[in-house]
Amino acid sequence: MKNTDLIKLPFSKNNPILVQVLGVCSCLAVTAQLKPAVVMAVSVTVVVALSNLIISLMRNTIPPRIRIIVQLVVVSTLVVLVDQVLKAYMYDVSKQLSVFVGLIITNCIVMGRLEAFAMVQKPWPSLLDGLGNGLGYSVILIVLGFVRELFGSGTLWGYPVVEKLGLYNIGYENNGLMIMPPMALILVGLIIWWHRSRNKDLVEQ
Amino acid sequence: MRIKWVEQLFDKIEPTFSEGGKLGWLHSTFDAFHTFALTPKTITRSGSHIRDAVDSKRSIIVVIIALLPALLFGMWNIGYQTAMSTGAGADWHWIYMWWFGFLRMLPMIAVSYIVGLAIEFAFAQYRGHEVNEGFLATGLLIPMIVPVTTPLWQLALAVAFAVIIGKEVFGGSGMNFLNPALVARAFLFFAYPTHMSGDKVWIASTWWGNDAIAGATPMGELATGSAPSASALDMLIGTIPGSTCETSFIAIALGAMLLLFTGIASWRIMLGVFLGGGLMGLLFNAIGGNAYMELPFYYHFLMGGFAFGAVFMATDPVTAAQTNAGKWIYGLLIGVFAVLLRVCNPAYPEGMMLSILFMNCMAPLIDHCIVARNIKMRERRIGK
């Protein structure tokens, strides 16, 4: 596989959420607003990319039977670092994300890339693969955060868009369903629907 | 009954719409109107079949006729409630009350049909399918189960959601596992809760006064801990505030009789729902504790959407259980959960919608268990 594909494919035919259907839990939980969604997206991207790199560097010294434990140690170290940084510099967002930063450890995308890619590939491609998958995940998270905050709360990044447009005065109301996790699942389903109708070769026979 | 000129008209324009014709791409649309007006002439060619003269289009029409008593009564009740609460009272002739309600319902029904059918036709056209008739009933059901004050744009959004997410993504009518009309109501309930519950939404205001009129439903009153102010007789006749056409037990019972007589709705499901609800009501009576628990069990049948749900929603053949034993279990549990939700969960004043949707999800599982059990019993009988 070419190095550019490692970055490009996760955006289209190998998107972690749309095609691999991994990392769905966090994408339902943190996308009610745009800001936490973006912070989460950045955090996961950093963790996936760096853990891919580190595991790839260590791959020849890891005994196969305990590889999951070793991977977990690396991932949780990185997650704790991210958590500390967030607490230090973005305390309010960190509060909002609460337990979901810690739960990056259990994000299937991270484990999936380590197992499927970093354990058998050289460091540079591994880093690119981690970045690509992190960014592919980020795109979906940001789209969801944008749609859900705009229609659910009428704001974007905390700015009251709908109120400034004066839509409330003509009878518009925020959609309460958008803030609930089930609607995120439905939105992901709709995106998958659109994605598969564009890429027919993804449809199973 | 054959109507000559309709037949001739369709025969004349058919070539234009068939494959190769000028408007061949509109084939699905033509087919929809053709089979709606006339029973299709197609002949089953392979295998042995039992063919009923009543196809699904004809049975949908019976459902719509069964809905008429509730619809007509609902229209009158809209006017009656407004007249009573604005103090106009006896000044309004009953025909004027009905006319007032009719004008209130008409835009809602129109929006529901236009939005829903537009999406149905678009999908059928795009996929090259026949247009399915299921929406004719759904489109009428949706405005009948929402409060009269629901804004039309919200109704349109809910209908679009129900048709696309509730039905078309699974492949259209017959493939949906949730009742589309209830999906629309659930969408409204969760998306715009202030328009679906409380005591400000049930009574239409007059054109000349824009203030929302307060009027609690019996269940709204019970949720706040007081006994319902309406008598059981009022609820039986239906002269209480509520969703547009679900208040009258008698009108719904008329429709139920037609559905049962024609065999379109399953009597097992209907009876099951009432039995389940009654048993749960009696159980709460035995426990006691607050006004809701001590409510006579038959009040549950009369209040809210219980009767309407039992007759028109739970019996939807697509989303209900298919096996006979399964229908009993399905119906009983709907009744049980509906009353349980009403009494025990103050966050959801009406349990009928959620309990039917929940059992819709469970119906395939129930059927699976019944079939598996049947296979096991037959195996034992032949001495394995």
PDB file of N, CA, C and O in Angstrom, chain B residues 118-175:
ATOM      1  N   ALA B 118     -45.335  12.214  -1.304  1.00  0.00           N
ATOM      2  CA  ALA B 118     -44.254  12.712  -2.159  1.00  0.00           C
ATOM      3  C   ALA B 118     -42.998  11.871  -1.948  1.00  0.00           C
ATOM      4  O   ALA B 118     -42.352  11.450  -2.917  1.00  0.00           O
ATOM      5  N   ILE B 119     -42.683  11.589  -0.678  1.00  0.00           N
ATOM      6  CA  ILE B 119     -41.482  10.793  -0.407  1.00  0.00           C
ATOM      7  C   ILE B 119     -41.665   9.364  -0.917  1.00  0.00           C
ATOM      8  O   ILE B 119     -40.774   8.790  -1.549  1.00  0.00           O
ATOM      9  N   GLU B 120     -42.857   8.791  -0.683  1.00  0.00           N
ATOM     10  CA  GLU B 120     -43.120   7.418  -1.145  1.00  0.00           C
ATOM     11  C   GLU B 120     -42.973   7.310  -2.661  1.00  0.00           C
ATOM     12  O   GLU B 120     -42.340   6.392  -3.164  1.00  0.00           O
ATOM     13  N   PHE B 121     -43.584   8.253  -3.371  1.00  0.00           N
ATOM     14  CA  PHE B 121     -43.513   8.199  -4.836  1.00  0.00           C
ATOM     15  C   PHE B 121     -42.084   8.390  -5.306  1.00  0.00           C
ATOM     16  O   PHE B 121     -41.631   7.717  -6.233  1.00  0.00           O
ATOM     17  N   ALA B 122     -41.364   9.317  -4.662  1.00  0.00           N
ATOM     18  CA  ALA B 122     -39.982   9.553  -5.075  1.00  0.00           C
ATOM     19  C   ALA B 122     -39.158   8.279  -4.919  1.00  0.00           C
ATOM     20  O   ALA B 122     -38.401   7.897  -5.818  1.00  0.00           O
ATOM     21  N   PHE B 123     -39.318   7.594  -3.776  1.00  0.00           N
ATOM     22  CA  PHE B 123     -38.543   6.379  -3.550  1.00  0.00           C
ATOM     23  C   PHE B 123     -38.924   5.292  -4.540  1.00  0.00           C
ATOM     24  O   PHE B 123     -38.062   4.612  -5.102  1.00  0.00           O
ATOM     25  N   ALA B 124     -40.250   5.103  -4.740  1.00  0.00           N
ATOM     26  CA  ALA B 124     -40.700   4.044  -5.636  1.00  0.00           C
ATOM     27  C   ALA B 124     -40.184   4.315  -7.045  1.00  0.00           C
ATOM     28  O   ALA B 124     -39.705   3.427  -7.745  1.00  0.00           O
ATOM     29  N   GLN B 125     -40.272   5.575  -7.456  1.00  0.00           N
ATOM     30  CA  GLN B 125     -39.825   5.961  -8.781  1.00  0.00           C
ATOM     31  C   GLN B 125     -38.344   5.699  -8.941  1.00  0.00           C
ATOM     32  O   GLN B 125     -37.889   5.128  -9.914  1.00  0.00           O
ATOM     33  N   TYR B 126     -37.566   6.085  -7.926  1.00  0.00           N
ATOM     34  CA  TYR B 126     -36.120   5.953  -7.984  1.00  0.00           C
ATOM     35  C   TYR B 126     -35.701   4.485  -7.992  1.00  0.00           C
ATOM     36  O   TYR B 126     -34.793   4.085  -8.693  1.00  0.00           O
ATOM     37  N   ARG B 127     -36.408   3.674  -7.201  1.00  0.00           N
ATOM     38  CA  ARG B 127     -36.005   2.271  -7.099  1.00  0.00           C
ATOM     39  C   ARG B 127     -36.692   1.399  -8.138  1.00  0.00           C
ATOM     40  O   ARG B 127     -36.400   0.211  -8.235  1.00  0.00           O
ATOM     41  N   GLY B 128     -37.656   1.986  -8.883  1.00  0.00           N
ATOM     42  CA  GLY B 128     -38.383   1.190  -9.852  1.00  0.00           C
ATOM     43  C   GLY B 128     -39.338   0.203  -9.220  1.00  0.00           C
ATOM     44  O   GLY B 128     -39.644  -0.834  -9.785  1.00  0.00           O
ATOM     45  N   HIS B 129     -39.792   0.480  -8.010  1.00  0.00           N
ATOM     46  CA  HIS B 129     -40.768  -0.378  -7.333  1.00  0.00           C
ATOM     47  C   HIS B 129     -42.184   0.082  -7.650  1.00  0.00           C
ATOM     48  O   HIS B 129     -42.393   1.154  -8.178  1.00  0.00           O
ATOM     49  N   GLU B 130     -43.148  -0.747  -7.215  1.00  0.00           N
ATOM     50  CA  GLU B 130     -44.520  -0.261  -7.191  1.00  0.00           C
ATOM     51  C   GLU B 130     -44.657   0.687  -6.002  1.00  0.00           C
ATOM     52  O   GLU B 130     -43.996   0.511  -4.987  1.00  0.00           O
ATOM     53  N   VAL B 131     -45.528   1.664  -6.119  1.00  0.00           N
ATOM     54  CA  VAL B 131     -45.811   2.503  -4.965  1.00  0.00           C
ATOM     55  C   VAL B 131     -46.716   1.704  -4.034  1.00  0.00           C
ATOM     56  O   VAL B 131     -47.711   1.133  -4.463  1.00  0.00           O
ATOM     57  N   ASN B 132     -46.329   1.673  -2.770  1.00  0.00           N
ATOM     58  CA  ASN B 132     -47.122   0.850  -1.872  1.00  0.00           C
ATOM     59  C   ASN B 132     -48.212   1.660  -1.203  1.00  0.00           C
ATOM     60  O   ASN B 132     -48.053   2.840  -0.937  1.00  0.00           O
ATOM     61  N   GLU B 133     -49.316   0.978  -0.921  1.00  0.00           N
ATOM     62  CA  GLU B 133     -50.498   1.673  -0.433  1.00  0.00           C
ATOM     63  C   GLU B 133     -50.477   1.914   1.063  1.00  0.00           C
ATOM     64  O   GLU B 133     -51.324   2.621   1.582  1.00  0.00           O
ATOM     65  N   GLY B 134     -49.487   1.328   1.758  1.00  0.00           N
ATOM     66  CA  GLY B 134     -49.488   1.407   3.225  1.00  0.00           C
ATOM     67  C   GLY B 134     -49.638   2.826   3.736  1.00  0.00           C
ATOM     68  O   GLY B 134     -50.257   3.061   4.766  1.00  0.00           O
ATOM     69  N   PHE B 135     -49.104   3.800   2.986  1.00  0.00           N
ATOM     70  CA  PHE B 135     -49.117   5.145   3.533  1.00  0.00           C
ATOM     71  C   PHE B 135     -50.506   5.764   3.563  1.00  0.00           C
ATOM     72  O   PHE B 135     -50.744   6.707   4.309  1.00  0.00           O
ATOM     73  N   LEU B 136     -51.435   5.220   2.778  1.00  0.00           N
ATOM     74  CA  LEU B 136     -52.782   5.790   2.805  1.00  0.00           C
ATOM     75  C   LEU B 136     -53.357   5.725   4.215  1.00  0.00           C
ATOM     76  O   LEU B 136     -54.032   6.655   4.666  1.00  0.00           O
ATOM     77  N   ALA B 137     -53.116   4.623   4.918  1.00  0.00           N
ATOM     78  CA  ALA B 137     -53.585   4.530   6.297  1.00  0.00           C
ATOM     79  C   ALA B 137     -52.682   5.327   7.231  1.00  0.00           C
ATOM     80  O   ALA B 137     -53.153   6.110   8.048  1.00  0.00           O
ATOM     81  N   THR B 138     -51.356   5.154   7.070  1.00  0.00           N
ATOM     82  CA  THR B 138     -50.417   5.866   7.946  1.00  0.00           C
ATOM     83  C   THR B 138     -50.641   7.372   7.896  1.00  0.00           C
ATOM     84  O   THR B 138     -50.657   8.040   8.922  1.00  0.00           O
ATOM     85  N   GLY B 139     -50.835   7.877   6.674  1.00  0.00           N
ATOM     86  CA  GLY B 139     -50.978   9.313   6.502  1.00  0.00           C
ATOM     87  C   GLY B 139     -52.197   9.877   7.184  1.00  0.00           C
ATOM     88  O   GLY B 139     -52.224  11.040   7.588  1.00  0.00           O
ATOM     89  N   LEU B 140     -53.222   9.047   7.331  1.00  0.00           N
ATOM     90  CA  LEU B 140     -54.401   9.512   8.051  1.00  0.00           C
ATOM     91  C   LEU B 140     -54.221   9.316   9.555  1.00  0.00           C
ATOM     92  O   LEU B 140     -54.687  10.127  10.354  1.00  0.00           O
ATOM     93  N   LEU B 141     -53.510   8.250   9.929  1.00  0.00           N
ATOM     94  CA  LEU B 141     -53.322   7.965  11.354  1.00  0.00           C
ATOM     95  C   LEU B 141     -52.499   9.045  12.048  1.00  0.00           C
ATOM     96  O   LEU B 141     -52.791   9.424  13.175  1.00  0.00           O
ATOM     97  N   ILE B 142     -51.477   9.552  11.353  1.00  0.00           N
ATOM     98  CA  ILE B 142     -50.561  10.482  12.024  1.00  0.00           C
ATOM     99  C   ILE B 142     -51.285  11.719  12.553  1.00  0.00           C
ATOM    100  O   ILE B 142     -51.179  12.028  13.740  1.00  0.00           O
ATOM    101  N   PRO B 143     -52.067  12.453  11.720  1.00  0.00           N
ATOM    102  CA  PRO B 143     -52.756  13.613  12.302  1.00  0.00           C
ATOM    103  C   PRO B 143     -53.791  13.243  13.357  1.00  0.00           C
ATOM    104  O   PRO B 143     -54.184  14.086  14.159  1.00  0.00           O
ATOM    105  N   MET B 144     -54.209  11.975  13.382  1.00  0.00           N
ATOM    106  CA  MET B 144     -55.231  11.590  14.358  1.00  0.00           C
ATOM    107  C   MET B 144     -54.665  11.352  15.754  1.00  0.00           C
ATOM    108  O   MET B 144     -55.414  11.265  16.718  1.00  0.00           O
ATOM    109  N   ILE B 145     -53.353  11.202  15.872  1.00  0.00           N
ATOM    110  CA  ILE B 145     -52.794  10.862  17.189  1.00  0.00           C
ATOM    111  C   ILE B 145     -51.885  11.947  17.750  1.00  0.00           C
ATOM    112  O   ILE B 145     -51.129  11.704  18.671  1.00  0.00           O
ATOM    113  N   VAL B 146     -51.939  13.146  17.174  1.00  0.00           N
ATOM    114  CA  VAL B 146     -51.132  14.235  17.729  1.00  0.00           C
ATOM    115  C   VAL B 146     -52.066  15.298  18.290  1.00  0.00           C
ATOM    116  O   VAL B 146     -53.239  15.358  17.927  1.00  0.00           O
ATOM    117  N   PRO B 147     -51.564  16.152  19.185  1.00  0.00           N
ATOM    118  CA  PRO B 147     -52.409  17.233  19.684  1.00  0.00           C
ATOM    119  C   PRO B 147     -52.805  18.181  18.555  1.00  0.00           C
ATOM    120  O   PRO B 147     -52.051  18.351  17.596  1.00  0.00           O
ATOM    121  N   VAL B 148     -53.956  18.794  18.690  1.00  0.00           N
ATOM    122  CA  VAL B 148     -54.483  19.618  17.609  1.00  0.00           C
ATOM    123  C   VAL B 148     -53.619  20.852  17.364  1.00  0.00           C
ATOM    124  O   VAL B 148     -53.596  21.401  16.263  1.00  0.00           O
ATOM    125  N   THR B 149     -52.851  21.262  18.366  1.00  0.00           N
ATOM    126  CA  THR B 149     -52.054  22.484  18.207  1.00  0.00           C
ATOM    127  C   THR B 149     -50.671  22.231  17.612  1.00  0.00           C
ATOM    128  O   THR B 149     -49.862  23.150  17.549  1.00  0.00           O
ATOM    129  N   THR B 150     -50.375  20.993  17.222  1.00  0.00           N
ATOM    130  CA  THR B 150     -49.055  20.698  16.646  1.00  0.00           C
ATOM    131  C   THR B 150     -48.793  21.589  15.435  1.00  0.00           C
ATOM    132  O   THR B 150     -49.583  21.616  14.508  1.00  0.00           O
ATOM    133  N   PRO B 151     -47.660  22.356  15.427  1.00  0.00           N
ATOM    134  CA  PRO B 151     -47.360  23.185  14.255  1.00  0.00           C
ATOM    135  C   PRO B 151     -47.174  22.322  13.017  1.00  0.00           C
ATOM    136  O   PRO B 151     -46.635  21.222  13.094  1.00  0.00           O
ATOM    137  N   LEU B 152     -47.636  22.839  11.888  1.00  0.00           N
ATOM    138  CA  LEU B 152     -47.639  22.024  10.672  1.00  0.00           C
ATOM    139  C   LEU B 152     -46.236  21.654  10.208  1.00  0.00           C
ATOM    140  O   LEU B 152     -46.012  20.568   9.698  1.00  0.00           O
ATOM    141  N   TRP B 153     -45.267  22.557  10.395  1.00  0.00           N
ATOM    142  CA  TRP B 153     -43.917  22.228   9.920  1.00  0.00           C
ATOM    143  C   TRP B 153     -43.325  21.096  10.743  1.00  0.00           C
ATOM    144  O   TRP B 153     -42.588  20.259  10.226  1.00  0.00           O
ATOM    145  N   GLN B 154     -43.691  21.048  12.032  1.00  0.00           N
ATOM    146  CA  GLN B 154     -43.197  19.937  12.849  1.00  0.00           C
ATOM    147  C   GLN B 154     -43.845  18.636  12.411  1.00  0.00           C
ATOM    148  O   GLN B 154     -43.209  17.584  12.368  1.00  0.00           O
ATOM    149  N   LEU B 155     -45.126  18.723  12.073  1.00  0.00           N
ATOM    150  CA  LEU B 155     -45.827  17.537  11.590  1.00  0.00           C
ATOM    151  C   LEU B 155     -45.183  17.043  10.296  1.00  0.00           C
ATOM    152  O   LEU B 155     -44.934  15.842  10.123  1.00  0.00           O
ATOM    153  N   ALA B 156     -44.866  17.979   9.397  1.00  0.00           N
ATOM    154  CA  ALA B 156     -44.252  17.604   8.120  1.00  0.00           C
ATOM    155  C   ALA B 156     -42.922  16.907   8.357  1.00  0.00           C
ATOM    156  O   ALA B 156     -42.610  15.876   7.751  1.00  0.00           O
ATOM    157  N   LEU B 157     -42.143  17.455   9.289  1.00  0.00           N
ATOM    158  CA  LEU B 157     -40.835  16.872   9.609  1.00  0.00           C
ATOM    159  C   LEU B 157     -41.002  15.463  10.165  1.00  0.00           C
ATOM    160  O   LEU B 157     -40.280  14.532   9.797  1.00  0.00           O
ATOM    161  N   ALA B 158     -42.002  15.309  11.046  1.00  0.00           N
ATOM    162  CA  ALA B 158     -42.228  14.002  11.663  1.00  0.00           C
ATOM    163  C   ALA B 158     -42.658  12.980  10.616  1.00  0.00           C
ATOM    164  O   ALA B 158     -42.225  11.826  10.648  1.00  0.00           O
ATOM    165  N   VAL B 159     -43.512  13.402   9.679  1.00  0.00           N
ATOM    166  CA  VAL B 159     -43.962  12.482   8.636  1.00  0.00           C
ATOM    167  C   VAL B 159     -42.774  12.059   7.778  1.00  0.00           C
ATOM    168  O   VAL B 159     -42.589  10.870   7.478  1.00  0.00           O
ATOM    169  N   ALA B 160     -41.936  13.040   7.414  1.00  0.00           N
ATOM    170  CA  ALA B 160     -40.762  12.711   6.600  1.00  0.00           C
ATOM    171  C   ALA B 160     -39.859  11.737   7.345  1.00  0.00           C
ATOM    172  O   ALA B 160     -39.379  10.747   6.780  1.00  0.00           O
ATOM    173  N   PHE B 161     -39.663  11.991   8.628  1.00  0.00           N
ATOM    174  CA  PHE B 161     -38.820  11.108   9.437  1.00  0.00           C
ATOM    175  C   PHE B 161     -39.402   9.704   9.466  1.00  0.00           C
ATOM    176  O   PHE B 161     -38.693   8.710   9.279  1.00  0.00           O
ATOM    177  N   ALA B 162     -40.716   9.628   9.691  1.00  0.00           N
ATOM    178  CA  ALA B 162     -41.352   8.313   9.814  1.00  0.00           C
ATOM    179  C   ALA B 162     -41.261   7.540   8.508  1.00  0.00           C
ATOM    180  O   ALA B 162     -40.986   6.340   8.508  1.00  0.00           O
ATOM    181  N   VAL B 163     -41.487   8.223   7.388  1.00  0.00           N
ATOM    182  CA  VAL B 163     -41.489   7.507   6.112  1.00  0.00           C
ATOM    183  C   VAL B 163     -40.069   7.077   5.739  1.00  0.00           C
ATOM    184  O   VAL B 163     -39.848   5.950   5.292  1.00  0.00           O
ATOM    185  N   ILE B 164     -39.096   7.961   5.970  1.00  0.00           N
ATOM    186  CA  ILE B 164     -37.729   7.621   5.555  1.00  0.00           C
ATOM    187  C   ILE B 164     -37.080   6.664   6.555  1.00  0.00           C
ATOM    188  O   ILE B 164     -36.658   5.571   6.201  1.00  0.00           O
ATOM    189  N   ILE B 165     -37.020   7.075   7.822  1.00  0.00           N
ATOM    190  CA  ILE B 165     -36.303   6.263   8.809  1.00  0.00           C
ATOM    191  C   ILE B 165     -37.141   5.073   9.261  1.00  0.00           C
ATOM    192  O   ILE B 165     -36.630   3.993   9.526  1.00  0.00           O
ATOM    193  N   GLY B 166     -38.454   5.282   9.371  1.00  0.00           N
ATOM    194  CA  GLY B 166     -39.293   4.203   9.879  1.00  0.00           C
ATOM    195  C   GLY B 166     -39.610   3.157   8.829  1.00  0.00           C
ATOM    196  O   GLY B 166     -39.985   2.042   9.174  1.00  0.00           O
ATOM    197  N   LYS B 167     -39.498   3.521   7.540  1.00  0.00           N
ATOM    198  CA  LYS B 167     -40.004   2.608   6.538  1.00  0.00           C
ATOM    199  C   LYS B 167     -39.063   2.407   5.360  1.00  0.00           C
ATOM    200  O   LYS B 167     -38.656   1.286   5.083  1.00  0.00           O
ATOM    201  N   GLU B 168     -38.711   3.485   4.678  1.00  0.00           N
ATOM    202  CA  GLU B 168     -38.007   3.317   3.410  1.00  0.00           C
ATOM    203  C   GLU B 168     -36.607   2.737   3.569  1.00  0.00           C
ATOM    204  O   GLU B 168     -36.159   1.983   2.710  1.00  0.00           O
ATOM    205  N   VAL B 169     -35.916   3.075   4.654  1.00  0.00           N
ATOM    206  CA  VAL B 169     -34.561   2.519   4.788  1.00  0.00           C
ATOM    207  C   VAL B 169     -34.608   1.005   4.925  1.00  0.00           C
ATOM    208  O   VAL B 169     -33.641   0.320   4.627  1.00  0.00           O
ATOM    209  N   PHE B 170     -35.725   0.470   5.361  1.00  0.00           N
ATOM    210  CA  PHE B 170     -35.807  -0.984   5.505  1.00  0.00           C
ATOM    211  C   PHE B 170     -36.380  -1.626   4.245  1.00  0.00           C
ATOM    212  O   PHE B 170     -36.551  -2.833   4.200  1.00  0.00           O
ATOM    213  N   GLY B 171     -36.730  -0.826   3.262  1.00  0.00           N
ATOM    214  CA  GLY B 171     -37.204  -1.392   2.007  1.00  0.00           C
ATOM    215  C   GLY B 171     -38.669  -1.119   1.735  1.00  0.00           C
ATOM    216  O   GLY B 171     -39.253  -1.744   0.868  1.00  0.00           O
ATOM    217  N   GLY B 172     -39.289  -0.212   2.468  1.00  0.00           N
ATOM    218  CA  GLY B 172     -40.668   0.178   2.159  1.00  0.00           C
ATOM    219  C   GLY B 172     -41.701  -0.614   2.931  1.00  0.00           C
ATOM    220  O   GLY B 172     -41.370  -1.400   3.818  1.00  0.00           O
ATOM    221  N   SER B 173     -42.963  -0.402   2.579  1.00  0.00           N
ATOM    222  CA  SER B 173     -44.076  -1.047   3.285  1.00  0.00           C
ATOM    223  C   SER B 173     -43.895  -2.557   3.305  1.00  0.00           C
ATOM    224  O   SER B 173     -43.514  -3.154   2.313  1.00  0.00           O
ATOM    225  N   GLY B 174     -44.198  -3.134   4.462  1.00  0.00           N
ATOM    226  CA  GLY B 174     -44.092  -4.575   4.573  1.00  0.00           C
ATOM    227  C   GLY B 174     -42.746  -5.012   5.104  1.00  0.00           C
ATOM    228  O   GLY B 174     -42.603  -6.110   5.616  1.00  0.00           O
ATOM    229  N   MET B 175     -41.734  -4.136   5.010  1.00  0.00           N
ATOM    230  CA  MET B 175     -40.408  -4.477   5.509  1.00  0.00           C
ATOM    231  C   MET B 175     -40.104  -3.751   6.809  1.00  0.00           C
ATOM    232  O   MET B 175     -39.121  -4.034   7.474  1.00  0.00           O
TER     233      MET B 175
END
